GROMACS .gro file of C-alpha atoms in nm:
model
  414
    1MET     CA    1   0.283   1.053   2.005
    2ILE     CA    2  -0.024   1.238   2.004
    3ILE     CA    3  -0.135   1.625   1.899
    4GLN     CA    4  -0.179   1.905   2.141
    5GLY     CA    5  -0.237   2.129   1.870
    6ILE     CA    6  -0.339   2.264   1.538
    7HIS     CA    7  -0.238   2.542   1.374
    8LEU     CA    8  -0.365   2.650   1.004
    9LEU     CA    9  -0.292   2.940   0.844
   10ASN     CA   10  -0.495   3.043   0.468
   11PHE     CA   11  -0.596   2.649   0.422
   12ARG     CA   12  -0.922   2.607   0.265
   13ASN     CA   13  -1.166   2.827   0.450
   14TYR     CA   14  -0.952   2.903   0.775
   15GLY     CA   15  -0.763   3.231   0.750
   16ARG     CA   16  -0.617   3.141   1.067
   17LEU     CA   17  -0.665   2.865   1.356
   18ASP     CA   18  -0.482   2.806   1.656
   19LEU     CA   19  -0.613   2.485   1.835
   20ASP     CA   20  -0.553   2.263   2.137
   21VAL     CA   21  -0.675   1.948   2.113
   22GLY     CA   22  -0.735   1.650   2.392
   23PRO     CA   23  -0.510   1.327   2.391
   24SER     CA   24  -0.804   1.119   2.343
   25VAL     CA   25  -1.041   1.156   2.175
   26ASN     CA   26  -1.196   1.548   1.948
   27ILE     CA   27  -1.526   1.560   1.798
   28PHE     CA   28  -1.553   1.863   1.583
   29TYR     CA   29  -1.989   1.871   1.462
   30GLY     CA   30  -2.137   2.098   1.266
   31ASP     CA   31  -2.353   2.154   0.971
   32ASN     CA   32  -2.235   2.029   0.643
   33ALA     CA   33  -2.016   2.237   0.452
   34GLN     CA   34  -1.879   2.455   0.702
   35GLY     CA   35  -1.504   2.324   0.735
   36LYS     CA   36  -1.517   2.019   0.926
   37THR     CA   37  -1.367   1.807   0.698
   38ASN     CA   38  -1.068   2.083   0.624
   39ILE     CA   39  -0.941   2.018   0.958
   40ILE     CA   40  -0.913   1.664   0.941
   41GLU     CA   41  -0.729   1.711   0.616
   42ALA     CA   42  -0.521   1.981   0.716
   43ILE     CA   43  -0.391   1.749   0.994
   44TYR     CA   44  -0.366   1.496   0.724
   45VAL     CA   45  -0.154   1.683   0.467
   46ALA     CA   46   0.093   1.792   0.812
   47GLY     CA   47   0.168   1.437   0.895
   48SER     CA   48   0.164   1.304   0.596
   49VAL     CA   49   0.250   1.576   0.341
   50THR     CA   50  -0.044   1.429   0.077
   51SER     CA   51  -0.402   1.464   0.121
   52HIS     CA   52  -0.679   1.240   0.097
   53ARG     CA   53  -0.903   1.452  -0.074
   54THR     CA   54  -0.729   1.575  -0.418
   55SER     CA   55  -0.360   1.557  -0.549
   56LYS     CA   56  -0.358   1.951  -0.628
   57ASP     CA   57  -0.203   2.176  -0.359
   58PRO     CA   58  -0.351   2.464  -0.507
   59GLU     CA   59  -0.736   2.354  -0.433
   60MET     CA   60  -0.613   2.369  -0.070
   61ILE     CA   61  -0.520   2.734  -0.025
   62ARG     CA   62  -0.737   3.014   0.028
   63PHE     CA   63  -0.927   3.167  -0.181
   64GLY     CA   64  -0.720   3.488  -0.259
   65GLU     CA   65  -0.380   3.374  -0.082
   66ASN     CA   66  -0.073   3.215  -0.226
   67GLY     CA   67   0.030   2.962   0.003
   68TYR     CA   68  -0.146   2.780   0.321
   69SER     CA   69   0.039   2.684   0.614
   70THR     CA   70  -0.066   2.378   0.825
   71SER     CA   71   0.145   2.303   1.134
   72LEU     CA   72   0.123   1.990   1.442
   73ASP     CA   73   0.224   2.055   1.796
   74LEU     CA   74   0.333   1.692   1.909
   75LEU     CA   75   0.392   1.515   2.252
   76CYS     CA   76   0.623   1.225   2.134
   77ASP     CA   77   0.608   0.886   2.290
   78ASP     CA   78   0.932   0.974   2.517
   79GLY     CA   79   0.811   1.299   2.661
   80GLY     CA   80   1.020   1.541   2.459
   81LYS     CA   81   0.804   1.743   2.253
   82MET     CA   82   0.815   1.854   1.851
   83ASN     CA   83   0.605   2.084   1.574
   84LEU     CA   84   0.561   1.926   1.243
   85THR     CA   85   0.448   2.184   0.956
   86ALA     CA   86   0.373   2.126   0.603
   87GLU     CA   87   0.324   2.427   0.378
   88PHE     CA   88   0.253   2.504  -0.004
   89HIS     CA   89   0.354   2.891  -0.167
   90THR     CA   90   0.300   2.981  -0.531
   91GLU     CA   91   0.473   3.258  -0.681
   92LYS     CA   92   0.391   3.498  -0.960
   93SER     CA   93   0.679   3.598  -1.175
   94ASP     CA   94   0.631   3.985  -1.295
   95LEU     CA   95   0.819   3.933  -1.643
   96THR     CA   96   0.682   3.613  -1.740
   97LYS     CA   97   0.383   3.553  -1.573
   98ASN     CA   98   0.458   3.210  -1.496
   99VAL     CA   99   0.359   3.078  -1.147
  100ARG     CA  100   0.590   2.919  -0.961
  101SER     CA  101   0.458   2.644  -0.732
  102TYR     CA  102   0.719   2.411  -0.389
  103ARG     CA  103   0.638   2.308  -0.086
  104VAL     CA  104   0.857   2.363   0.236
  105LEU     CA  105   0.852   2.118   0.479
  106LYS     CA  106   0.969   2.158   0.865
  107GLN     CA  107   1.047   1.983   1.173
  108ASP     CA  108   1.097   2.224   1.480
  109ASN     CA  109   1.122   2.512   1.252
  110ILE     CA  110   1.416   2.341   1.032
  111LYS     CA  111   1.376   2.246   0.672
  112ILE     CA  112   1.328   1.940   0.574
  113ASP     CA  113   1.492   1.879   0.236
  114ARG     CA  114   1.344   1.551   0.160
  115ILE     CA  115   1.018   1.384   0.196
  116SER     CA  116   1.116   1.089   0.273
  117ASP     CA  117   1.277   1.195   0.595
  118TYR     CA  118   0.958   1.367   0.690
  119ILE     CA  119   0.679   1.096   0.619
  120GLY     CA  120   0.696   0.827   0.962
  121VAL     CA  121   0.801   1.059   1.163
  122CYS     CA  122   0.389   1.121   1.283
  123ASN     CA  123   0.213   0.824   1.165
  124ILE     CA  124  -0.211   0.907   1.069
  125VAL     CA  125  -0.436   0.664   0.929
  126ILE     CA  126  -0.742   0.787   0.790
  127PHE     CA  127  -1.104   0.687   0.723
  128ALA     CA  128  -1.286   0.858   0.533
  129PRO     CA  129  -1.578   0.848   0.230
  130GLU     CA  130  -1.282   0.892  -0.033
  131ASP     CA  131  -1.156   0.508   0.079
  132LEU     CA  132  -1.416   0.369  -0.094
  133ASN     CA  133  -1.198   0.460  -0.450
  134ILE     CA  134  -0.964   0.188  -0.338
  135VAL     CA  135  -1.252  -0.092  -0.410
  136LYS     CA  136  -1.391   0.025  -0.673
  137ASN     CA  137  -1.228   0.290  -0.887
  138ALA     CA  138  -0.899   0.334  -1.068
  139PRO     CA  139  -0.529   0.112  -1.036
  140ALA     CA  140  -0.392   0.448  -0.897
  141TYR     CA  141  -0.617   0.477  -0.545
  142ARG     CA  142  -0.450   0.155  -0.508
  143ARG     CA  143  -0.123   0.214  -0.583
  144LYS     CA  144  -0.145   0.510  -0.398
  145PHE     CA  145  -0.238   0.338  -0.121
  146LEU     CA  146   0.008   0.091  -0.117
  147ASN     CA  147   0.254   0.382  -0.155
  148THR     CA  148   0.155   0.563   0.110
  149LEU     CA  149   0.146   0.257   0.336
  150ILE     CA  150   0.508   0.111   0.262
  151SER     CA  151   0.657   0.466   0.273
  152LYS     CA  152   0.507   0.525   0.631
  153VAL     CA  153   0.678   0.190   0.720
  154SER     CA  154   0.975   0.259   0.511
  155PRO     CA  155   1.090   0.611   0.398
  156SER     CA  156   1.308   0.467   0.196
  157TYR     CA  157   1.082   0.283  -0.059
  158PHE     CA  158   0.901   0.699  -0.092
  159ASN     CA  159   1.305   0.748  -0.239
  160LEU     CA  160   1.267   0.454  -0.448
  161ILE     CA  161   0.926   0.576  -0.630
  162SER     CA  162   1.024   0.926  -0.647
  163ASP     CA  163   1.361   0.808  -0.836
  164TYR     CA  164   1.129   0.566  -1.072
  165SER     CA  165   0.851   0.835  -1.220
  166ARG     CA  166   1.179   1.069  -1.254
  167LEU     CA  167   1.360   0.756  -1.456
  168MET     CA  168   1.056   0.731  -1.669
  169ASN     CA  169   0.940   1.041  -1.699
  170ARG     CA  170   1.228   1.106  -1.888
  171LYS     CA  171   1.209   0.770  -2.088
  172ASN     CA  172   0.883   0.901  -2.219
  173ALA     CA  173   1.057   1.233  -2.304
  174TYR     CA  174   1.297   1.044  -2.482
  175LEU     CA  175   1.075   0.851  -2.667
  176LYS     CA  176   0.824   1.076  -2.786
  177SER     CA  177   1.124   1.278  -2.889
  178ALA     CA  178   1.307   0.967  -3.118
  179ARG     CA  179   0.878   0.922  -3.229
  180SER     CA  180   0.879   1.300  -3.367
  181GLY     CA  181   1.262   1.225  -3.562
  182ARG     CA  182   1.409   1.441  -3.374
  183ASN     CA  183   1.694   1.157  -3.236
  184GLU     CA  184   1.991   0.977  -3.422
  185THR     CA  185   1.844   0.643  -3.528
  186SER     CA  186   2.191   0.531  -3.425
  187ASP     CA  187   2.191   0.678  -3.043
  188ILE     CA  188   1.813   0.576  -2.977
  189GLU     CA  189   1.923   0.177  -2.888
  190THR     CA  190   2.222   0.295  -2.638
  191SER     CA  191   2.038   0.548  -2.538
  192LEU     CA  192   1.740   0.327  -2.422
  193ASP     CA  193   2.008   0.069  -2.282
  194PHE     CA  194   2.080   0.271  -2.040
  195TRP     CA  195   1.690   0.385  -1.960
  196ASP     CA  196   1.609   0.039  -1.932
  197PHE     CA  197   1.903  -0.078  -1.715
  198SER     CA  198   1.854   0.237  -1.438
  199ILE     CA  199   1.452   0.157  -1.471
  200ALA     CA  200   1.480  -0.253  -1.439
  201ASP     CA  201   1.721  -0.218  -1.105
  202LEU     CA  202   1.476   0.017  -0.930
  203SER     CA  203   1.131  -0.191  -1.047
  204ALA     CA  204   1.267  -0.484  -0.898
  205ASP     CA  205   1.344  -0.315  -0.546
  206ILE     CA  206   0.955  -0.181  -0.580
  207ILE     CA  207   0.811  -0.493  -0.660
  208ILE     CA  208   1.001  -0.677  -0.407
  209MET     CA  209   0.893  -0.424  -0.119
  210ARG     CA  210   0.546  -0.416  -0.274
  211ASP     CA  211   0.485  -0.834  -0.292
  212ARG     CA  212   0.591  -0.840   0.073
  213PHE     CA  213   0.335  -0.589   0.198
  214SER     CA  214   0.082  -0.664  -0.016
  215ARG     CA  215   0.074  -0.999   0.129
  216ILE     CA  216   0.099  -0.857   0.473
  217LEU     CA  217  -0.218  -0.662   0.374
  218SER     CA  218  -0.397  -0.892   0.265
  219GLU     CA  219  -0.332  -1.162   0.549
  220ALA     CA  220  -0.463  -0.847   0.780
  221ALA     CA  221  -0.764  -0.729   0.568
  222SER     CA  222  -0.904  -1.095   0.561
  223ARG     CA  223  -0.879  -1.141   0.913
  224HIS     CA  224  -1.021  -0.818   0.992
  225HIS     CA  225  -1.321  -0.864   0.701
  226SER     CA  226  -1.400  -1.207   0.835
  227ASP     CA  227  -1.511  -1.034   1.125
  228ILE     CA  228  -1.720  -0.766   1.006
  229SER     CA  229  -1.888  -1.028   0.785
  230GLY     CA  230  -1.924  -1.244   1.074
  231GLY     CA  231  -1.715  -1.496   0.827
  232LYS     CA  232  -1.983  -1.514   0.587
  233GLU     CA  233  -1.747  -1.390   0.317
  234SER     CA  234  -1.347  -1.398   0.222
  235LEU     CA  235  -1.158  -1.113   0.110
  236SER     CA  236  -0.862  -1.180  -0.076
  237VAL     CA  237  -0.536  -0.927  -0.201
  238GLY     CA  238  -0.325  -0.985  -0.461
  239TYR     CA  239  -0.006  -0.817  -0.604
  240ASP     CA  240  -0.053  -0.741  -1.011
  241THR     CA  241   0.285  -0.669  -1.150
  242ILE     CA  242   0.502  -0.699  -1.446
  243SER     CA  243   0.414  -1.062  -1.554
  244GLY     CA  244   0.635  -1.320  -1.438
  245CYS     CA  245   0.791  -1.135  -1.149
  246SER     CA  246   0.629  -1.289  -0.905
  247VAL     CA  247   0.722  -1.587  -0.969
  248PRO     CA  248   1.039  -1.579  -0.712
  249LEU     CA  249   0.850  -1.415  -0.439
  250ASP     CA  250   0.617  -1.692  -0.436
  251ALA     CA  251   0.853  -1.988  -0.331
  252PHE     CA  252   0.920  -1.744   0.000
  253ALA     CA  253   0.529  -1.671   0.043
  254ASP     CA  254   0.424  -2.052  -0.046
  255ASP     CA  255   0.642  -2.227   0.171
  256ASP     CA  256   0.565  -2.282   0.517
  257ARG     CA  257   0.897  -2.271   0.657
  258GLN     CA  258   0.973  -1.926   0.469
  259HIS     CA  259   0.654  -1.726   0.520
  260ASP     CA  260   0.631  -1.591   0.824
  261ALA     CA  261   0.978  -1.460   0.827
  262TYR     CA  262   0.925  -1.316   0.463
  263LEU     CA  263   0.679  -1.159   0.577
  264ARG     CA  264   0.796  -1.017   0.958
  265LYS     CA  265   1.168  -0.973   0.822
  266GLY     CA  266   1.158  -0.962   0.436
  267LEU     CA  267   1.427  -1.104   0.283
  268SER     CA  268   1.723  -1.198   0.379
  269GLY     CA  269   2.045  -1.020   0.221
  270SER     CA  270   2.173  -1.328   0.014
  271ASP     CA  271   1.840  -1.387  -0.075
  272TYR     CA  272   1.794  -1.006  -0.206
  273THR     CA  273   2.067  -0.995  -0.399
  274ARG     CA  274   1.979  -1.344  -0.574
  275ILE     CA  275   1.554  -1.216  -0.642
  276LYS     CA  276   1.686  -0.904  -0.725
  277GLY     CA  277   1.834  -1.012  -0.991
  278ILE     CA  278   1.658  -1.222  -1.145
  279LEU     CA  279   1.346  -0.951  -1.152
  280SER     CA  280   1.592  -0.702  -1.328
  281ASP     CA  281   1.673  -0.948  -1.594
  282THR     CA  282   1.336  -1.073  -1.608
  283ILE     CA  283   1.194  -0.718  -1.636
  284LEU     CA  284   1.505  -0.574  -1.864
  285SER     CA  285   1.398  -0.833  -2.104
  286LYS     CA  286   1.034  -0.745  -2.102
  287LEU     CA  287   1.140  -0.382  -2.170
  288LYS     CA  288   1.329  -0.451  -2.452
  289SER     CA  289   1.059  -0.616  -2.634
  290ALA     CA  290   0.824  -0.396  -2.611
  291ARG     CA  291   1.084  -0.119  -2.768
  292SER     CA  292   0.960  -0.121  -3.082
  293TYR     CA  293   0.571  -0.087  -3.009
  294ASP     CA  294   0.677   0.207  -2.754
  295LEU     CA  295   0.847   0.369  -2.989
  296GLU     CA  296   0.555   0.396  -3.235
  297LYS     CA  297   0.353   0.504  -2.983
  298GLY     CA  298   0.603   0.742  -2.813
  299ILE     CA  299   0.557   0.662  -2.425
  300SER     CA  300   0.660   0.349  -2.222
  301SER     CA  301   0.406   0.052  -2.265
  302VAL     CA  302   0.588  -0.187  -1.954
  303GLY     CA  303   0.664  -0.058  -1.604
  304VAL     CA  304   0.571  -0.098  -1.260
  305ASN     CA  305   0.334   0.267  -1.278
  306LYS     CA  306   0.099   0.006  -1.409
  307ASP     CA  307   0.080  -0.259  -1.100
  308ASP     CA  308  -0.255  -0.294  -0.933
  309LEU     CA  309  -0.426  -0.447  -0.612
  310ASP     CA  310  -0.647  -0.735  -0.688
  311ILE     CA  311  -0.912  -0.720  -0.423
  312LYS     CA  312  -1.125  -1.007  -0.461
  313LEU     CA  313  -1.463  -1.080  -0.226
  314ASP     CA  314  -1.524  -1.455  -0.255
  315GLY     CA  315  -1.278  -1.560  -0.572
  316LEU     CA  316  -1.464  -1.213  -0.716
  317GLN     CA  317  -1.320  -0.902  -0.874
  318MET     CA  318  -1.491  -0.615  -0.658
  319ARG     CA  319  -1.416  -0.361  -0.836
  320SER     CA  320  -1.673  -0.562  -1.116
  321PHE     CA  321  -1.861  -0.770  -0.894
  322SER     CA  322  -1.964  -0.604  -0.505
  323SER     CA  323  -2.219  -0.405  -0.348
  324GLN     CA  324  -2.163  -0.056  -0.201
  325GLY     CA  325  -2.216  -0.237   0.167
  326GLN     CA  326  -1.931  -0.505  -0.011
  327GLN     CA  327  -1.719  -0.197  -0.055
  328ARG     CA  328  -1.767  -0.022   0.203
  329SER     CA  329  -1.646  -0.364   0.470
  330ALA     CA  330  -1.401  -0.418   0.203
  331SER     CA  331  -1.224  -0.021   0.215
  332LEU     CA  332  -1.298  -0.044   0.588
  333ALA     CA  333  -1.071  -0.369   0.653
  334LEU     CA  334  -0.803  -0.262   0.402
  335LYS     CA  335  -0.790   0.049   0.615
  336LEU     CA  336  -0.819  -0.132   0.951
  337ALA     CA  337  -0.503  -0.361   0.845
  338GLU     CA  338  -0.316  -0.054   0.778
  339LEU     CA  339  -0.398   0.001   1.170
  340ASP     CA  340  -0.229  -0.313   1.255
  341ILE     CA  341   0.085  -0.266   0.991
  342LEU     CA  342   0.196   0.074   1.107
  343ARG     CA  343   0.185  -0.057   1.512
  344MET     CA  344   0.338  -0.367   1.363
  345PHE     CA  345   0.650  -0.185   1.179
  346THR     CA  346   0.676   0.126   1.393
  347SER     CA  347   0.585   0.019   1.750
  348SER     CA  348   0.334   0.323   1.793
  349THR     CA  349  -0.069   0.386   1.803
  350PRO     CA  350  -0.104   0.580   1.488
  351ILE     CA  351  -0.307   0.847   1.514
  352LEU     CA  352  -0.638   0.808   1.366
  353LEU     CA  353  -0.905   1.052   1.151
  354LEU     CA  354  -1.229   0.973   1.106
  355ASP     CA  355  -1.415   1.156   0.881
  356ASP     CA  356  -1.782   1.132   0.848
  357VAL     CA  357  -1.741   0.807   0.897
  358PHE     CA  358  -2.057   0.752   1.139
  359SER     CA  359  -2.230   0.826   0.902
  360GLU     CA  360  -2.097   0.588   0.598
  361LEU     CA  361  -2.122   0.273   0.783
  362ASP     CA  362  -2.388   0.085   0.947
  363ALA     CA  363  -2.393  -0.039   1.338
  364ASP     CA  364  -2.196  -0.327   1.240
  365ARG     CA  365  -1.889  -0.175   1.113
  366ARG     CA  366  -1.873   0.106   1.340
  367ALA     CA  367  -1.867  -0.108   1.602
  368SER     CA  368  -1.569  -0.293   1.410
  369LEU     CA  369  -1.397   0.008   1.377
  370LEU     CA  370  -1.452   0.118   1.751
  371SER     CA  371  -1.321  -0.197   1.874
  372ALA     CA  372  -0.950  -0.105   1.716
  373MET     CA  373  -0.928   0.232   1.797
  374LYS     CA  374  -0.808   0.152   2.197
  375ASP     CA  375  -0.551   0.384   2.292
  376ALA     CA  376  -0.564   0.587   2.054
  377GLN     CA  377  -0.589   0.980   1.968
  378ILE     CA  378  -0.942   1.037   1.773
  379PHE     CA  379  -0.997   1.304   1.606
  380ILE     CA  380  -1.366   1.299   1.447
  381THR     CA  381  -1.625   1.472   1.235
  382CYS     CA  382  -1.999   1.450   1.224
  383THR     CA  383  -2.332   1.626   1.164
  384ASP     CA  384  -2.488   1.494   1.509
  385ARG     CA  385  -2.287   1.565   1.847
  386ASP     CA  386  -2.520   1.366   2.023
  387MET     CA  387  -2.501   1.069   1.804
  388ALA     CA  388  -2.106   1.046   1.836
  389VAL     CA  389  -2.155   1.044   2.220
  390LYS     CA  390  -2.346   0.763   2.174
  391GLU     CA  391  -2.151   0.555   1.975
  392LEU     CA  392  -1.835   0.674   2.194
  393ALA     CA  393  -1.964   0.558   2.509
  394PRO     CA  394  -1.886   0.201   2.531
  395MET     CA  395  -1.525   0.360   2.506
  396GLU     CA  396  -1.334   0.430   2.798
  397SER     CA  397  -1.161   0.742   2.645
  398SER     CA  398  -1.561   0.864   2.605
  399GLU     CA  399  -1.529   1.036   2.919
  400SER     CA  400  -1.271   1.239   2.872
  401ALA     CA  401  -1.370   1.380   2.517
  402LYS     CA  402  -1.325   1.675   2.324
  403TYR     CA  403  -1.648   1.870   2.153
  404PHE     CA  404  -1.562   2.122   1.860
  405LYS     CA  405  -1.856   2.319   1.708
  406VAL     CA  406  -1.748   2.413   1.377
  407THR     CA  407  -1.953   2.729   1.197
  408SER     CA  408  -1.865   2.858   0.866
  409GLY     CA  409  -1.497   2.839   0.891
  410SER     CA  410  -1.452   2.937   1.279
  411VAL     CA  411  -1.431   2.635   1.582
  412SER     CA  412  -1.575   2.721   1.955
  413ALA     CA  413  -1.526   2.426   2.215
  414GLY     CA  414  -1.792   2.294   2.350
   0.00000   0.00000   0.00000
C-alpha cells in the first residue's frame, strides 16, 4: 500500500493542503518551524489515529478553528484505491459553555464507528526524535509503543485495552466513592468482586498478547542492535507485569520445541484456555489481596495499566545506565524491530516516516536505517536538501525521489 495524495484541513499551521506524492521517496526540506513535521504527524494521525507528538487532539487544530481533518489517498496492494480520513471536532454549547469534542474516522467517506476497524488498514512506522522516550522515560511511553504495535497486527487487541481502561476507570470511581463513605458497606465487597472478576479476565488476555509480542520484539531488536553496535553490546527487552503472571508463559518460551511456534502462532486453543484460567485466578487473587489498601487510597494499585518493558543493555537497565548515544541505538533497534514485525504479520511493507532522523543519527546508525528501508514508500523531513540527496544516493529509489520545500505552511515541489 502506498500514499498517492495527502489532504489537510486546519491541521497545525496548515489551513488547507492538497499534495500529490511519489511512490518511493518523498523529502520535505526547509528551515525549522516551517511545518515539515506537521505533515509527517498528519500522515501518521490519518493512518494510526494517534499522534507521535501529543495525546491531546486540540493541540493539532489550527489556531482559531474548531477542528481538523487529515486524509490519505491510498493505492492498495491489489491495485484498488482507498481513502482514509481522520477528523477531530470541538463544539461549544451556548447554554452551558461546555466544549464537546469528538473524533470521526472514515474509509472511502463511510464512517467507521470502531477505532479497531480503522487501525491496521494502513500500517505506518515512524522514526522520530521522540522515540528516545521509549528507552529513557516513564513506563507509559513503552506501554504506548507496545500497545500500538500489537494493535496494528491484531486490531482486536485495541478493543481489549479499551474495555480494560473503561472497567478500571469505573472501578476507581467506585473506590473513591466508597472511600468517601457514599456506599453501603454491605455492598462494597459484592461490587468489587464484580469489577475484579471482569478486570482479571480481560487482564489475562492482555498479558498473553503482551508477553508474546514482547518476546518477538526482544529477539528482533537484539538482532538489529547487534548490527548497529558491531556486536559489541547486547540488547534485551523483558516484560514486567503483575507478579507471577509470566511464569506459566515462560514454559512455552523456554522450551526449544515450543518456542518458535509460540512466537509465530501463539498458544493453541486448549493451551490458551488453560493459561488464561491460571492467569485470571492469579490476578483475581492479587486484586483481592490489595482490596483493603485500595479502599484506603481510593484507587486500584494492581493492574496491567502498570506494565512496563524492561530494556537492558549488557544486563543493565537502560533508563538508569546508558548514554544518549546508546539510547539512540536502542530506540532505533526497537523501531526497526517494529518494522520487521509488521512485515512478518501483515505480509505488506509499511509506509515509513522519518522525522529529522538524519540530524539525530550518526553515519553508522543512518546506514542501518537505510538498509532496512528497501521497497518501502518513505517520507523524510530535513533541513538540508543536499544532505538528503547524499544520504539517499546508495538507494535505487533515490533517482525517483520527489522533493518538496516547506516555507511557513506552504509546500512547493522542487
